[in-house]
């Protein structure tokens, strides 16, 4: 059965369909434990000026805590963020990408899930970095210069 896959022609379309995440300078991810208090994760995100923290157990990715998780899941007044573990707020088993995924696949996954950040993992599930929609736009902008 023949699939109707788009064939890259030229320019931006070609880059989106052929360039992989390995071409982007992925930042080292901010990592926390699922047992850390949410306040610790928020402080790490603020210190490193990032919108998410990867939650790891051993060396494996088990979740992601995003700004959106914090804003939407911690709405009760009077919550003590020093007593709430990351595990209660994080997104478990997040969608992940590999460095071999193309920009088109990345944008498609972000669009489907409404994600602004996606973890990039190695073949054995260890976090390699985080790709954000801003990273994609910066790369596209660099191609247009």
PDB file of C-alpha atoms in Angstrom:
ATOM      1  CA  UNK A   1       0.000   0.000   0.000  1.00  0.00           C
ATOM      2  CA  UNK A   2       1.393   3.372  -0.987  1.00  0.00           C
ATOM      3  CA  UNK A   3       1.255   6.072   1.636  1.00  0.00           C
ATOM      4  CA  UNK A   4       0.552   9.639   0.667  1.00  0.00           C
ATOM      5  CA  UNK A   5       3.583  11.153   2.378  1.00  0.00           C
ATOM      6  CA  UNK A   6       4.570  14.715   1.618  1.00  0.00           C
ATOM      7  CA  UNK A   7       7.782  14.937  -0.374  1.00  0.00           C
ATOM      8  CA  UNK A   8      10.089  17.797   0.485  1.00  0.00           C
ATOM      9  CA  UNK A   9      10.485  20.265  -2.319  1.00  0.00           C
ATOM     10  CA  UNK A  10      12.724  23.117  -1.267  1.00  0.00           C
ATOM     11  CA  UNK A  11      13.199  25.895   1.226  1.00  0.00           C
ATOM     12  CA  UNK A  12      11.435  25.848   4.560  1.00  0.00           C
ATOM     13  CA  UNK A  13       9.264  22.857   3.646  1.00  0.00           C
ATOM     14  CA  UNK A  14      12.380  20.789   2.955  1.00  0.00           C
ATOM     15  CA  UNK A  15      13.939  21.830   6.281  1.00  0.00           C
ATOM     16  CA  UNK A  16      10.775  21.006   8.237  1.00  0.00           C
ATOM     17  CA  UNK A  17      10.508  17.558   6.673  1.00  0.00           C
ATOM     18  CA  UNK A  18      14.195  16.635   6.751  1.00  0.00           C
ATOM     19  CA  UNK A  19      15.969  18.487   9.571  1.00  0.00           C
ATOM     20  CA  UNK A  20      16.064  16.585  12.836  1.00  0.00           C
ATOM     21  CA  UNK A  21      16.174  17.796  16.415  1.00  0.00           C
ATOM     22  CA  UNK A  22      19.885  16.922  16.493  1.00  0.00           C
ATOM     23  CA  UNK A  23      20.417  20.192  14.577  1.00  0.00           C
ATOM     24  CA  UNK A  24      18.969  22.278  17.428  1.00  0.00           C
ATOM     25  CA  UNK A  25      21.077  23.270  20.421  1.00  0.00           C
ATOM     26  CA  UNK A  26      19.066  21.481  23.109  1.00  0.00           C
ATOM     27  CA  UNK A  27      19.553  22.942  26.555  1.00  0.00           C
ATOM     28  CA  UNK A  28      20.465  20.599  29.387  1.00  0.00           C
ATOM     29  CA  UNK A  29      17.147  19.889  31.108  1.00  0.00           C
ATOM     30  CA  UNK A  30      16.291  20.956  34.623  1.00  0.00           C
ATOM     31  CA  UNK A  31      15.554  17.732  36.501  1.00  0.00           C
ATOM     32  CA  UNK A  32      13.786  17.024  39.749  1.00  0.00           C
ATOM     33  CA  UNK A  33      12.631  13.943  41.626  1.00  0.00           C
ATOM     34  CA  UNK A  34       8.966  12.988  41.878  1.00  0.00           C
ATOM     35  CA  UNK A  35       9.385  13.198  45.663  1.00  0.00           C
ATOM     36  CA  UNK A  36      10.738  16.770  45.658  1.00  0.00           C
ATOM     37  CA  UNK A  37       8.339  19.436  46.864  1.00  0.00           C
ATOM     38  CA  UNK A  38       6.732  21.499  44.115  1.00  0.00           C
ATOM     39  CA  UNK A  39       8.400  24.579  45.626  1.00  0.00           C
ATOM     40  CA  UNK A  40      11.827  23.081  44.820  1.00  0.00           C
ATOM     41  CA  UNK A  41      10.843  22.418  41.211  1.00  0.00           C
ATOM     42  CA  UNK A  42       9.421  25.928  40.780  1.00  0.00           C
ATOM     43  CA  UNK A  43      12.596  27.445  42.256  1.00  0.00           C
ATOM     44  CA  UNK A  44      14.761  25.408  39.827  1.00  0.00           C
ATOM     45  CA  UNK A  45      12.606  26.439  36.846  1.00  0.00           C
ATOM     46  CA  UNK A  46      12.792  30.072  37.923  1.00  0.00           C
ATOM     47  CA  UNK A  47      16.565  29.926  38.508  1.00  0.00           C
ATOM     48  CA  UNK A  48      17.230  28.427  35.058  1.00  0.00           C
ATOM     49  CA  UNK A  49      14.520  30.548  33.371  1.00  0.00           C
ATOM     50  CA  UNK A  50      12.751  27.551  31.819  1.00  0.00           C
ATOM     51  CA  UNK A  51       9.091  26.641  31.531  1.00  0.00           C
ATOM     52  CA  UNK A  52       9.365  23.035  32.644  1.00  0.00           C
ATOM     53  CA  UNK A  53      11.317  20.538  34.703  1.00  0.00           C
ATOM     54  CA  UNK A  54      11.796  16.914  33.782  1.00  0.00           C
ATOM     55  CA  UNK A  55      10.954  14.441  36.521  1.00  0.00           C
ATOM     56  CA  UNK A  56      13.414  11.569  36.641  1.00  0.00           C
ATOM     57  CA  UNK A  57      13.678   8.384  38.637  1.00  0.00           C
ATOM     58  CA  UNK A  58      17.175   6.972  38.483  1.00  0.00           C
ATOM     59  CA  UNK A  59      18.121   8.091  35.014  1.00  0.00           C
ATOM     60  CA  UNK A  60      14.706   7.492  33.432  1.00  0.00           C
ATOM     61  CA  UNK A  61      12.121  10.109  32.589  1.00  0.00           C
ATOM     62  CA  UNK A  62       8.875   9.532  34.501  1.00  0.00           C
ATOM     63  CA  UNK A  63       7.148  12.878  34.080  1.00  0.00           C
ATOM     64  CA  UNK A  64       7.267  16.549  33.288  1.00  0.00           C
ATOM     65  CA  UNK A  65       6.225  19.515  35.408  1.00  0.00           C
ATOM     66  CA  UNK A  66       5.299  22.590  33.379  1.00  0.00           C
ATOM     67  CA  UNK A  67       4.255  26.123  34.167  1.00  0.00           C
ATOM     68  CA  UNK A  68       0.791  25.122  32.968  1.00  0.00           C
ATOM     69  CA  UNK A  69       0.655  22.213  35.445  1.00  0.00           C
ATOM     70  CA  UNK A  70       1.433  24.637  38.254  1.00  0.00           C
ATOM     71  CA  UNK A  71      -1.107  27.219  37.107  1.00  0.00           C
ATOM     72  CA  UNK A  72      -3.955  24.777  36.490  1.00  0.00           C
ATOM     73  CA  UNK A  73      -3.449  22.161  39.203  1.00  0.00           C
ATOM     74  CA  UNK A  74      -2.455  24.286  42.190  1.00  0.00           C
ATOM     75  CA  UNK A  75      -5.451  26.573  42.407  1.00  0.00           C
ATOM     76  CA  UNK A  76      -6.686  26.006  45.947  1.00  0.00           C
ATOM     77  CA  UNK A  77      -5.903  28.929  48.234  1.00  0.00           C
ATOM     78  CA  UNK A  78      -3.560  28.247  51.107  1.00  0.00           C
ATOM     79  CA  UNK A  79      -1.703  25.323  49.523  1.00  0.00           C
ATOM     80  CA  UNK A  80       1.718  24.720  51.053  1.00  0.00           C
ATOM     81  CA  UNK A  81       3.926  24.123  48.021  1.00  0.00           C
ATOM     82  CA  UNK A  82       6.698  22.905  50.346  1.00  0.00           C
ATOM     83  CA  UNK A  83       4.530  19.892  51.293  1.00  0.00           C
ATOM     84  CA  UNK A  84       3.123  18.909  47.912  1.00  0.00           C
ATOM     85  CA  UNK A  85       5.312  16.400  46.030  1.00  0.00           C
ATOM     86  CA  UNK A  86       5.966  16.956  42.339  1.00  0.00           C
ATOM     87  CA  UNK A  87       4.350  13.557  41.667  1.00  0.00           C
ATOM     88  CA  UNK A  88       0.892  14.946  42.539  1.00  0.00           C
ATOM     89  CA  UNK A  89       1.100  17.762  39.992  1.00  0.00           C
ATOM     90  CA  UNK A  90       3.319  16.497  37.152  1.00  0.00           C
ATOM     91  CA  UNK A  91       2.194  14.982  33.885  1.00  0.00           C
ATOM     92  CA  UNK A  92       3.045  11.296  34.081  1.00  0.00           C
ATOM     93  CA  UNK A  93       4.600   9.440  31.126  1.00  0.00           C
ATOM     94  CA  UNK A  94       4.822  12.485  28.857  1.00  0.00           C
ATOM     95  CA  UNK A  95       5.026  12.347  25.090  1.00  0.00           C
ATOM     96  CA  UNK A  96       8.705  12.249  24.155  1.00  0.00           C
ATOM     97  CA  UNK A  97      10.825  12.764  21.069  1.00  0.00           C
ATOM     98  CA  UNK A  98      14.222  11.525  19.956  1.00  0.00           C
ATOM     99  CA  UNK A  99      16.991  13.559  18.363  1.00  0.00           C
ATOM    100  CA  UNK A 100      16.208  11.765  15.092  1.00  0.00           C
ATOM    101  CA  UNK A 101      12.656  13.137  14.957  1.00  0.00           C
ATOM    102  CA  UNK A 102      12.143  15.841  12.360  1.00  0.00           C
ATOM    103  CA  UNK A 103      10.944  19.366  12.985  1.00  0.00           C
ATOM    104  CA  UNK A 104       7.672  18.447  11.248  1.00  0.00           C
ATOM    105  CA  UNK A 105       7.084  15.544  13.671  1.00  0.00           C
ATOM    106  CA  UNK A 106       7.929  17.820  16.593  1.00  0.00           C
ATOM    107  CA  UNK A 107       5.507  20.545  15.505  1.00  0.00           C
ATOM    108  CA  UNK A 108       2.833  17.911  14.837  1.00  0.00           C
ATOM    109  CA  UNK A 109       3.210  16.436  18.343  1.00  0.00           C
ATOM    110  CA  UNK A 110       3.127  19.908  19.884  1.00  0.00           C
ATOM    111  CA  UNK A 111       0.008  20.796  17.924  1.00  0.00           C
ATOM    112  CA  UNK A 112      -1.820  17.551  18.740  1.00  0.00           C
ATOM    113  CA  UNK A 113      -1.121  17.745  22.464  1.00  0.00           C
ATOM    114  CA  UNK A 114      -1.144  21.503  22.905  1.00  0.00           C
ATOM    115  CA  UNK A 115       2.425  21.282  24.219  1.00  0.00           C
ATOM    116  CA  UNK A 116       4.961  24.102  24.325  1.00  0.00           C
ATOM    117  CA  UNK A 117       7.737  21.832  25.612  1.00  0.00           C
ATOM    118  CA  UNK A 118       8.554  18.205  24.847  1.00  0.00           C
ATOM    119  CA  UNK A 119      11.289  16.061  26.394  1.00  0.00           C
ATOM    120  CA  UNK A 120      13.902  14.633  24.061  1.00  0.00           C
ATOM    121  CA  UNK A 121      15.144  11.245  25.270  1.00  0.00           C
ATOM    122  CA  UNK A 122      17.769   8.707  24.280  1.00  0.00           C
ATOM    123  CA  UNK A 123      16.860   5.238  23.066  1.00  0.00           C
ATOM    124  CA  UNK A 124      16.868   3.913  26.625  1.00  0.00           C
ATOM    125  CA  UNK A 125      14.618   6.677  27.971  1.00  0.00           C
ATOM    126  CA  UNK A 126      17.210   8.963  29.541  1.00  0.00           C
ATOM    127  CA  UNK A 127      16.490  12.677  29.141  1.00  0.00           C
ATOM    128  CA  UNK A 128      18.714  14.360  26.570  1.00  0.00           C
ATOM    129  CA  UNK A 129      17.046  17.769  26.588  1.00  0.00           C
ATOM    130  CA  UNK A 130      13.848  19.695  26.119  1.00  0.00           C
ATOM    131  CA  UNK A 131      12.656  21.229  22.885  1.00  0.00           C
ATOM    132  CA  UNK A 132      10.345  24.212  23.079  1.00  0.00           C
ATOM    133  CA  UNK A 133       8.257  25.886  20.445  1.00  0.00           C
ATOM    134  CA  UNK A 134      10.596  28.877  20.846  1.00  0.00           C
ATOM    135  CA  UNK A 135      13.560  26.664  19.913  1.00  0.00           C
ATOM    136  CA  UNK A 136      11.789  25.651  16.707  1.00  0.00           C
ATOM    137  CA  UNK A 137      10.967  29.253  15.798  1.00  0.00           C
ATOM    138  CA  UNK A 138      14.545  30.369  16.510  1.00  0.00           C
ATOM    139  CA  UNK A 139      15.816  27.649  14.176  1.00  0.00           C
ATOM    140  CA  UNK A 140      13.327  28.569  11.455  1.00  0.00           C
ATOM    141  CA  UNK A 141      14.262  32.233  11.859  1.00  0.00           C
ATOM    142  CA  UNK A 142      17.963  31.355  11.445  1.00  0.00           C
ATOM    143  CA  UNK A 143      17.120  29.641   8.151  1.00  0.00           C
ATOM    144  CA  UNK A 144      15.411  32.764   6.867  1.00  0.00           C
ATOM    145  CA  UNK A 145      18.424  35.048   7.323  1.00  0.00           C
TER     146      UNK A 145
END
